[in-house]
Amino acid sequence: MSQTPAVGEAVHYVSHDTQEGTATFPCRTAIVTEVAQDGNTVSLAVLDPFGMSFRDLAEGGCEHHETYGVNPPPRRGGTWHWPEQA
């Protein structure tokens, strides 16, 4: 079941920066600030250890990218996804 994001919701942003010594892209907490008409692309306020950054729709926004399955492909930097369920 696909969920549509709404302004104010917390999501995960996949950073473009890699973690030291790994090929993984770290996830950062982000707040949705605007939703495009397609419902997949959003503007985000991203929180990370170094401060805050913004990904605006006017500059392309952030595309939704979920991964599922036993061996899912790695998430792409610059995308967002729903937080994993514990």
Coordinates of C-alpha atoms in Angstrom, one line a residue:
M1 CA 0.0 0.0 0.0
S2 CA 1.5 3.3 -1.0
Q3 CA 1.1 6.3 1.3
T4 CA 1.0 9.9 0.1
P5 CA 3.3 12.3 2.0
A6 CA 1.9 15.4 3.6
V7 CA 3.5 18.6 4.8
G8 CA 4.9 18.2 8.3
E9 CA 5.5 14.4 8.1
A10 CA 8.9 12.9 9.0
V11 CA 10.6 10.9 6.3
H12 CA 14.2 9.7 5.7
Y13 CA 16.4 11.6 3.2
V14 CA 19.3 9.6 1.6
S15 CA 22.4 11.8 1.7
H16 CA 24.7 12.1 -1.2
D17 CA 27.7 11.8 1.2
T18 CA 29.0 8.4 1.9
Q19 CA 29.9 7.2 5.4
E20 CA 33.6 6.8 6.1
G21 CA 35.0 3.6 4.8
T22 CA 31.7 2.3 3.4
A23 CA 29.8 2.5 0.1
T24 CA 26.5 3.2 1.8
F25 CA 24.6 6.4 1.8
P26 CA 23.5 7.5 5.2
C27 CA 19.8 8.3 5.9
R28 CA 19.0 11.6 7.6
T29 CA 15.7 12.7 9.3
A30 CA 13.7 15.1 7.1
I31 CA 10.5 17.0 7.3
V32 CA 8.2 17.4 4.3
T33 CA 7.7 21.1 3.5
E34 CA 5.9 20.8 0.2
V35 CA 4.4 18.0 -2.0
A36 CA 4.4 18.1 -5.8
Q37 CA 1.2 17.2 -7.7
D38 CA 2.7 13.8 -8.6
G39 CA 2.7 12.9 -4.9
N40 CA 6.2 11.4 -5.2
T41 CA 8.4 14.4 -5.3
V42 CA 8.7 16.6 -2.2
S43 CA 10.5 19.6 -0.7
L44 CA 12.4 18.7 2.4
A45 CA 14.1 20.3 5.4
V46 CA 16.9 17.8 6.2
L47 CA 18.4 17.5 9.6
D48 CA 22.0 16.1 9.9
P49 CA 24.9 16.2 12.4
F50 CA 26.3 19.3 10.6
G51 CA 23.1 21.4 10.6
M52 CA 20.1 21.8 8.3
S53 CA 19.7 21.9 4.6
F54 CA 16.8 22.3 2.2
R55 CA 15.7 20.5 -0.9
D56 CA 13.2 22.7 -2.7
L57 CA 10.7 21.7 -5.5
A58 CA 11.9 24.8 -7.4
E59 CA 15.3 23.1 -7.6
G60 CA 13.9 19.7 -8.5
G61 CA 12.9 18.5 -5.0
C62 CA 13.5 14.9 -3.9
E63 CA 12.0 11.8 -5.6
H64 CA 10.5 8.9 -3.6
H65 CA 12.6 5.7 -3.7
E66 CA 11.5 2.7 -1.6
T67 CA 13.3 -0.7 -1.6
Y68 CA 11.7 -4.0 -0.9
G69 CA 12.6 -7.7 -1.0
V70 CA 15.2 -10.0 0.2
N71 CA 18.2 -8.3 -1.6
P72 CA 16.9 -4.8 -2.4
P73 CA 19.0 -2.5 -4.5
P74 CA 20.7 0.3 -2.6
R75 CA 18.8 3.6 -2.3
R76 CA 20.0 6.5 -4.5
G77 CA 21.4 9.6 -2.9
G78 CA 19.1 12.6 -3.0
T79 CA 15.9 10.5 -2.7
W80 CA 13.5 10.1 0.2
H81 CA 11.7 7.1 1.7
W82 CA 9.4 6.2 4.6
P83 CA 11.1 5.4 7.9
E84 CA 11.6 1.6 8.4
Q85 CA 9.2 0.0 10.9
A86 CA 10.8 -1.4 14.0

